[in-house]
Structures are given as structure tokens and as C-alpha cells.
């Protein structure tokens, strides 16, 4: 009795061909290697942001710098730097980010300390938040948003049992985050502090932390923030003036009242790109914190709804990537994707709430859209890391494919068939 191979079966000894089939990826099936919807949404917001920054900043650029394109050129440079940083972030494997979390957080805290050193930090409108680097200004508080999610995601993977079973595991990461938040409050930057703390606490909740220490920390932080609002008159005015901005439209309610006028004037379809009136020295910070109001005036309610819907899509894709990572057993990628989705969604929600009078007036740029190099660069870095996580998940999920024949199924076909001769 001998064993012979069927004539139409592949050769028995082809290790190199088998290895090549084992390395076949999804691209061989014609499927995308990255999340196309997420990429399109991000690029769409970046393009819209460039157009709207140009529209909103021309009057103030001509008045203050004798150059209507002063902010347009700088935003274009920042956009170029953001795309370069995004490509670098996408090229770095996720494992490198996981191992570097604690060091990145310590470096960011060091930069926050450096901002407060006299002669180094730059002060604008009473806030010391920037480190001058020639033509650019580094804002460490924006970097902390990105780094905090990476650090906490790695911590939740390493200390999962401690986080879910003991208070120490819950409090330990909050020490470094609390130090960073305190340094940001000294600058001061109340809005960034709220975003960071809210994102961190949401991630801890997703990580399985017990509810009672979470509730205790929430009450403590809430009481601290309330105290900070109470002791600083300008913060208290900002919190209370949004309730009825037209009660004092020429003082405390000036900014919000003009933002609401812009929204109302735009109606459904807007007055047309470039035809807005409020950006012409009526609405302060029209190209930064209140750019959504300019969008509402020039592109109308449908324009605002389109922006909000796009951010909802980005958050959904981030949560979906996180869910797939969790299903595949990649804890760090799951927490990072959820954290970045929370970060972008929360910033967009707060910015939209401020522009529409639903939340107290606070300077917080709209991700991907508002003028501001640091916020723009960090937003693109967040999107790039989300795309990198999705890219690696797709590679892990790919399976070998047979070369030809009816055996193109999810089950690996036999390479050799035997029969008795």
C-alpha cells in the first residue's frame, strides 16, 4: 500500500508558498487597511476648519496686523505640522505607546512646571500657558490631554485587578493626573482641567473601578472646582452670565449674546460663506473659541448639524474600534480608543454647548476646526493613533486565503489529499 498525491493537488513540500499564504492580509481580498470613514471625517473637518478660519480671521488680521491673511498663513503652517505629527504617530506601533505612557506623562508634567518658570512661560491675557519656541508656542496643557489617555490606558491593563478590587489601585493614577491638573489650574486653564479630569474618570469607570470611590472622587473634584469658581470673580461671572446673557449684553454677556445673534441670523441655510457680520469686530475670538457661531451664521443650522454629526461619527468609530480591540483581547488599544473617543466627543460637546449658550462661557477650541496650532496638532495626533489602532486590529484579524478553487472559505483547505493505491 502506498500513498500518492492526487494529480490536481498542490505540491506537498512548498514551505515558502505556505508561509506566503500565511502572511496574506486583508488587502489581498480588496478590503481597506484603515478605517476610511474615520479618515474622511477627520479630513473633512480639517478642510472645513481651514476655510472657516480664513473667513472668520480676515477682518481681525487686517485690523491688528495689516495683513488679512495673517491667521490664514499660520493656520496653514499649523495644519502642515499637524499632518506631519499625525504621520509620525501613525508610524509608531501601539506597543511603543503603551510602554512609553508613564515617561510621556512625566515629561509633560515637567513642561507644565517649565511654563510657570519666570522668563520662560509666555503670558497672554493674564494666562501663562505657552513656551516660546521661535515662531511657534508650545502649550503643554494640550499635550496632557493626549498623554493622560495613553498613560491611564496602560495603567488599567497593568493594574486591572487592583483597580477593580482596591481603592489604592483607583487612587494611584489620580496622583499624577491630579498633579498635572493642579499645574494647569495655576496657569490658569479651567476648561482644559475639566476635560482631562472628566476623561480620566470616565476611563476609570470603564476600567471597572468601584462606584463608591468614583463617586467620592467626583464629589471631591466637584467641590474643588466649585470652590475655584467661587473664589475667582471672573469664573463666577462666566458661570452665571450664560443663564441670561442679554441681561448685561455690553459687559458679562457680550460674547455669548453676539454668538447667539450669529446663530439666529444664520437661520437654516446661513447667509453665505464670507457674508457673516458678527465676525467683523462684534464677536470676540471668532476664529478660535467661537468659530462654531461663525459657522452657524454663514452656513446655517444645517452647517452646525453637519459638524456635530461628523463629530458623532468620529466618536462612534472610536468606540467601535475600542469594542473590536476588547473582543480581540487587546486591552490597551481598547482603553485608548475609548479614551480618545471620549476626549474628542467631550471637547466638541463643550465647545458646541458654549457657542449655543447651553454651557457657561469658557475658552475651549473645537477639535480639528478652530485656530490654534497646539490644539490642532494634538487633535490630529489623536486621530492618527486611532487609525493606527484600527490598522493593527485589521492585521491581527486577517486570515490566510487559499490560492484558487472552490475551497475559498473561512476554513483552511487541505493542501494534500491521500488515497489508497
PDB file of C-alpha atoms in Angstrom, residues 175-343:
ATOM      1  CA  UNK A 175      -1.937  61.283  41.933  1.00  0.00           C
ATOM      2  CA  UNK A 176      -0.006  62.087  38.749  1.00  0.00           C
ATOM      3  CA  UNK A 177      -3.139  63.238  36.931  1.00  0.00           C
ATOM      4  CA  UNK A 178      -4.027  65.429  39.934  1.00  0.00           C
ATOM      5  CA  UNK A 179      -0.559  67.000  39.916  1.00  0.00           C
ATOM      6  CA  UNK A 180      -0.873  67.756  36.210  1.00  0.00           C
ATOM      7  CA  UNK A 181      -4.375  69.195  36.698  1.00  0.00           C
ATOM      8  CA  UNK A 182      -3.142  71.395  39.549  1.00  0.00           C
ATOM      9  CA  UNK A 183      -0.311  72.751  37.397  1.00  0.00           C
ATOM     10  CA  UNK A 184      -2.807  73.520  34.629  1.00  0.00           C
ATOM     11  CA  UNK A 185      -5.088  75.344  37.071  1.00  0.00           C
ATOM     12  CA  UNK A 186      -2.167  77.551  38.169  1.00  0.00           C
ATOM     13  CA  UNK A 187      -1.754  78.805  34.576  1.00  0.00           C
ATOM     14  CA  UNK A 188      -4.891  79.107  34.782  1.00  0.00           C
ATOM     15  CA  UNK A 189      -6.836  76.906  32.346  1.00  0.00           C
ATOM     16  CA  UNK A 190     -10.121  75.799  33.869  1.00  0.00           C
ATOM     17  CA  UNK A 191     -11.645  74.312  30.715  1.00  0.00           C
ATOM     18  CA  UNK A 192      -8.712  72.012  29.928  1.00  0.00           C
ATOM     19  CA  UNK A 193      -8.675  70.813  33.542  1.00  0.00           C
ATOM     20  CA  UNK A 194     -12.341  69.859  33.363  1.00  0.00           C
ATOM     21  CA  UNK A 195     -11.851  67.956  30.089  1.00  0.00           C
ATOM     22  CA  UNK A 196      -8.850  65.999  31.384  1.00  0.00           C
ATOM     23  CA  UNK A 197     -10.451  65.062  34.708  1.00  0.00           C
ATOM     24  CA  UNK A 198     -13.741  64.085  33.081  1.00  0.00           C
ATOM     25  CA  UNK A 199     -11.960  61.885  30.529  1.00  0.00           C
ATOM     26  CA  UNK A 200      -9.816  60.214  33.183  1.00  0.00           C
ATOM     27  CA  UNK A 201     -12.760  59.490  35.467  1.00  0.00           C
ATOM     28  CA  UNK A 202     -14.792  58.071  32.572  1.00  0.00           C
ATOM     29  CA  UNK A 203     -11.886  55.774  31.653  1.00  0.00           C
ATOM     30  CA  UNK A 204     -11.559  54.598  35.248  1.00  0.00           C
ATOM     31  CA  UNK A 205     -15.262  53.801  35.250  1.00  0.00           C
ATOM     32  CA  UNK A 206     -14.860  51.817  32.022  1.00  0.00           C
ATOM     33  CA  UNK A 207     -11.894  50.058  33.610  1.00  0.00           C
ATOM     34  CA  UNK A 208     -14.139  48.570  36.270  1.00  0.00           C
ATOM     35  CA  UNK A 209     -13.434  50.860  39.216  1.00  0.00           C
ATOM     36  CA  UNK A 210     -15.846  50.543  42.118  1.00  0.00           C
ATOM     37  CA  UNK A 211     -18.615  53.096  42.149  1.00  0.00           C
ATOM     38  CA  UNK A 212     -18.172  54.382  45.694  1.00  0.00           C
ATOM     39  CA  UNK A 213     -14.569  55.682  45.324  1.00  0.00           C
ATOM     40  CA  UNK A 214     -15.530  57.022  41.931  1.00  0.00           C
ATOM     41  CA  UNK A 215     -18.464  58.875  43.455  1.00  0.00           C
ATOM     42  CA  UNK A 216     -16.274  60.128  46.310  1.00  0.00           C
ATOM     43  CA  UNK A 217     -13.653  61.417  43.875  1.00  0.00           C
ATOM     44  CA  UNK A 218     -16.358  63.016  41.741  1.00  0.00           C
ATOM     45  CA  UNK A 219     -17.777  64.838  44.753  1.00  0.00           C
ATOM     46  CA  UNK A 220     -14.307  65.942  45.889  1.00  0.00           C
ATOM     47  CA  UNK A 221     -13.320  67.250  42.473  1.00  0.00           C
ATOM     48  CA  UNK A 222     -16.713  68.889  42.022  1.00  0.00           C
ATOM     49  CA  UNK A 223     -16.389  70.637  45.356  1.00  0.00           C
ATOM     50  CA  UNK A 224     -12.872  71.780  44.484  1.00  0.00           C
ATOM     51  CA  UNK A 225     -13.968  73.143  41.121  1.00  0.00           C
ATOM     52  CA  UNK A 226     -16.924  74.883  42.744  1.00  0.00           C
ATOM     53  CA  UNK A 227     -14.566  76.477  45.261  1.00  0.00           C
ATOM     54  CA  UNK A 228     -12.254  77.644  42.454  1.00  0.00           C
ATOM     55  CA  UNK A 229     -15.241  79.164  40.687  1.00  0.00           C
ATOM     56  CA  UNK A 230     -16.408  80.899  43.849  1.00  0.00           C
ATOM     57  CA  UNK A 231     -13.056  82.441  44.854  1.00  0.00           C
ATOM     58  CA  UNK A 232     -12.343  83.857  41.388  1.00  0.00           C
ATOM     59  CA  UNK A 233     -14.914  86.520  40.435  1.00  0.00           C
ATOM     60  CA  UNK A 234     -14.341  86.189  36.682  1.00  0.00           C
ATOM     61  CA  UNK A 235     -15.084  82.444  36.806  1.00  0.00           C
ATOM     62  CA  UNK A 236     -18.267  83.029  38.795  1.00  0.00           C
ATOM     63  CA  UNK A 237     -19.373  85.655  36.276  1.00  0.00           C
ATOM     64  CA  UNK A 238     -18.764  83.237  33.399  1.00  0.00           C
ATOM     65  CA  UNK A 239     -20.789  80.520  35.077  1.00  0.00           C
ATOM     66  CA  UNK A 240     -23.755  82.737  35.897  1.00  0.00           C
ATOM     67  CA  UNK A 241     -23.855  85.078  32.885  1.00  0.00           C
ATOM     68  CA  UNK A 242     -24.751  82.338  30.393  1.00  0.00           C
ATOM     69  CA  UNK A 243     -28.159  81.928  32.049  1.00  0.00           C
ATOM     70  CA  UNK A 244     -29.317  85.286  30.662  1.00  0.00           C
ATOM     71  CA  UNK A 245     -26.587  86.888  28.518  1.00  0.00           C
ATOM     72  CA  UNK A 246     -28.907  89.643  27.293  1.00  0.00           C
ATOM     73  CA  UNK A 247     -29.352  90.881  30.846  1.00  0.00           C
ATOM     74  CA  UNK A 248     -25.920  92.528  30.518  1.00  0.00           C
ATOM     75  CA  UNK A 249     -25.192  92.353  26.773  1.00  0.00           C
ATOM     76  CA  UNK A 250     -22.458  95.005  26.815  1.00  0.00           C
ATOM     77  CA  UNK A 251     -20.419  93.519  29.657  1.00  0.00           C
ATOM     78  CA  UNK A 252     -20.606  89.987  31.110  1.00  0.00           C
ATOM     79  CA  UNK A 253     -22.961  88.654  28.439  1.00  0.00           C
ATOM     80  CA  UNK A 254     -21.309  90.386  25.483  1.00  0.00           C
ATOM     81  CA  UNK A 255     -19.575  87.371  23.932  1.00  0.00           C
ATOM     82  CA  UNK A 256     -22.420  84.915  24.299  1.00  0.00           C
ATOM     83  CA  UNK A 257     -25.079  87.378  23.201  1.00  0.00           C
ATOM     84  CA  UNK A 258     -23.254  88.011  19.923  1.00  0.00           C
ATOM     85  CA  UNK A 259     -22.717  84.270  19.438  1.00  0.00           C
ATOM     86  CA  UNK A 260     -26.467  83.735  19.798  1.00  0.00           C
ATOM     87  CA  UNK A 261     -27.165  86.621  17.421  1.00  0.00           C
ATOM     88  CA  UNK A 262     -24.872  84.949  14.874  1.00  0.00           C
ATOM     89  CA  UNK A 263     -26.656  81.621  15.290  1.00  0.00           C
ATOM     90  CA  UNK A 264     -30.079  83.240  14.934  1.00  0.00           C
ATOM     91  CA  UNK A 265     -29.069  85.304  11.923  1.00  0.00           C
ATOM     92  CA  UNK A 266     -27.897  82.198  10.058  1.00  0.00           C
ATOM     93  CA  UNK A 267     -31.334  80.556  10.284  1.00  0.00           C
ATOM     94  CA  UNK A 268     -31.465  77.239   8.357  1.00  0.00           C
ATOM     95  CA  UNK A 269     -29.044  77.693   5.475  1.00  0.00           C
ATOM     96  CA  UNK A 270     -26.895  80.649   6.553  1.00  0.00           C
ATOM     97  CA  UNK A 271     -26.131  83.993   4.967  1.00  0.00           C
ATOM     98  CA  UNK A 272     -23.407  82.519   2.772  1.00  0.00           C
ATOM     99  CA  UNK A 273     -19.703  81.850   3.201  1.00  0.00           C
ATOM    100  CA  UNK A 274     -17.857  85.083   3.944  1.00  0.00           C
ATOM    101  CA  UNK A 275     -21.033  87.139   4.428  1.00  0.00           C
ATOM    102  CA  UNK A 276     -21.162  86.951   8.218  1.00  0.00           C
ATOM    103  CA  UNK A 277     -21.397  90.182  10.199  1.00  0.00           C
ATOM    104  CA  UNK A 278     -20.622  89.107  13.772  1.00  0.00           C
ATOM    105  CA  UNK A 279     -17.027  88.163  12.926  1.00  0.00           C
ATOM    106  CA  UNK A 280     -16.368  91.764  11.922  1.00  0.00           C
ATOM    107  CA  UNK A 281     -15.247  93.004  15.373  1.00  0.00           C
ATOM    108  CA  UNK A 282     -18.536  92.147  17.131  1.00  0.00           C
ATOM    109  CA  UNK A 283     -17.854  88.575  18.263  1.00  0.00           C
ATOM    110  CA  UNK A 284     -14.568  88.205  20.212  1.00  0.00           C
ATOM    111  CA  UNK A 285     -12.409  85.150  19.454  1.00  0.00           C
ATOM    112  CA  UNK A 286     -14.462  84.420  16.358  1.00  0.00           C
ATOM    113  CA  UNK A 287     -11.681  82.332  14.752  1.00  0.00           C
ATOM    114  CA  UNK A 288     -10.868  80.313  17.887  1.00  0.00           C
ATOM    115  CA  UNK A 289     -13.339  79.524  20.677  1.00  0.00           C
ATOM    116  CA  UNK A 290     -16.472  80.815  18.906  1.00  0.00           C
ATOM    117  CA  UNK A 291     -15.841  79.559  15.394  1.00  0.00           C
ATOM    118  CA  UNK A 292     -18.949  77.376  15.555  1.00  0.00           C
ATOM    119  CA  UNK A 293     -21.042  80.551  15.895  1.00  0.00           C
ATOM    120  CA  UNK A 294     -19.490  81.839  12.656  1.00  0.00           C
ATOM    121  CA  UNK A 295     -20.342  78.516  11.018  1.00  0.00           C
ATOM    122  CA  UNK A 296     -23.908  78.906  12.266  1.00  0.00           C
ATOM    123  CA  UNK A 297     -24.200  82.384  10.785  1.00  0.00           C
ATOM    124  CA  UNK A 298     -22.624  81.649   7.408  1.00  0.00           C
ATOM    125  CA  UNK A 299     -23.660  78.012   6.854  1.00  0.00           C
ATOM    126  CA  UNK A 300     -26.825  77.976   8.930  1.00  0.00           C
ATOM    127  CA  UNK A 301     -28.319  75.375  11.203  1.00  0.00           C
ATOM    128  CA  UNK A 302     -27.636  72.627   8.680  1.00  0.00           C
ATOM    129  CA  UNK A 303     -23.950  73.528   8.756  1.00  0.00           C
ATOM    130  CA  UNK A 304     -23.859  73.257  12.550  1.00  0.00           C
ATOM    131  CA  UNK A 305     -25.784  69.988  12.470  1.00  0.00           C
ATOM    132  CA  UNK A 306     -23.333  68.650   9.884  1.00  0.00           C
ATOM    133  CA  UNK A 307     -20.367  69.487  12.133  1.00  0.00           C
ATOM    134  CA  UNK A 308     -21.995  67.897  15.187  1.00  0.00           C
ATOM    135  CA  UNK A 309     -22.980  64.808  13.180  1.00  0.00           C
ATOM    136  CA  UNK A 310     -19.393  64.435  11.933  1.00  0.00           C
ATOM    137  CA  UNK A 311     -18.066  64.522  15.493  1.00  0.00           C
ATOM    138  CA  UNK A 312     -20.683  61.923  16.446  1.00  0.00           C
ATOM    139  CA  UNK A 313     -19.397  59.706  13.637  1.00  0.00           C
ATOM    140  CA  UNK A 314     -15.812  60.106  14.849  1.00  0.00           C
ATOM    141  CA  UNK A 315     -16.799  59.207  18.410  1.00  0.00           C
ATOM    142  CA  UNK A 316     -18.775  56.201  17.135  1.00  0.00           C
ATOM    143  CA  UNK A 317     -15.810  54.947  15.092  1.00  0.00           C
ATOM    144  CA  UNK A 318     -13.519  55.363  18.127  1.00  0.00           C
ATOM    145  CA  UNK A 319     -15.895  53.374  20.339  1.00  0.00           C
ATOM    146  CA  UNK A 320     -16.294  50.709  17.648  1.00  0.00           C
ATOM    147  CA  UNK A 321     -12.507  50.375  17.341  1.00  0.00           C
ATOM    148  CA  UNK A 322     -12.302  50.069  21.118  1.00  0.00           C
ATOM    149  CA  UNK A 323     -15.001  47.378  21.168  1.00  0.00           C
ATOM    150  CA  UNK A 324     -13.181  45.352  18.500  1.00  0.00           C
ATOM    151  CA  UNK A 325      -9.916  45.675  20.403  1.00  0.00           C
ATOM    152  CA  UNK A 326     -11.622  44.467  23.571  1.00  0.00           C
ATOM    153  CA  UNK A 327     -13.101  41.483  21.730  1.00  0.00           C
ATOM    154  CA  UNK A 328      -9.631  40.582  20.426  1.00  0.00           C
ATOM    155  CA  UNK A 329      -8.077  40.797  23.893  1.00  0.00           C
ATOM    156  CA  UNK A 330      -6.076  43.988  23.288  1.00  0.00           C
ATOM    157  CA  UNK A 331      -6.797  45.894  26.488  1.00  0.00           C
ATOM    158  CA  UNK A 332      -4.531  48.884  25.889  1.00  0.00           C
ATOM    159  CA  UNK A 333      -5.925  49.564  22.422  1.00  0.00           C
ATOM    160  CA  UNK A 334      -9.463  49.202  23.756  1.00  0.00           C
ATOM    161  CA  UNK A 335      -8.969  51.706  26.578  1.00  0.00           C
ATOM    162  CA  UNK A 336      -7.007  54.121  24.377  1.00  0.00           C
ATOM    163  CA  UNK A 337      -9.654  54.110  21.634  1.00  0.00           C
ATOM    164  CA  UNK A 338     -12.466  54.634  24.137  1.00  0.00           C
ATOM    165  CA  UNK A 339     -10.476  57.364  25.882  1.00  0.00           C
ATOM    166  CA  UNK A 340      -9.751  59.236  22.668  1.00  0.00           C
ATOM    167  CA  UNK A 341     -13.391  58.944  21.621  1.00  0.00           C
ATOM    168  CA  UNK A 342     -14.433  60.415  24.970  1.00  0.00           C
ATOM    169  CA  UNK A 343     -11.810  63.165  24.678  1.00  0.00           C
TER     170      UNK A 343
END
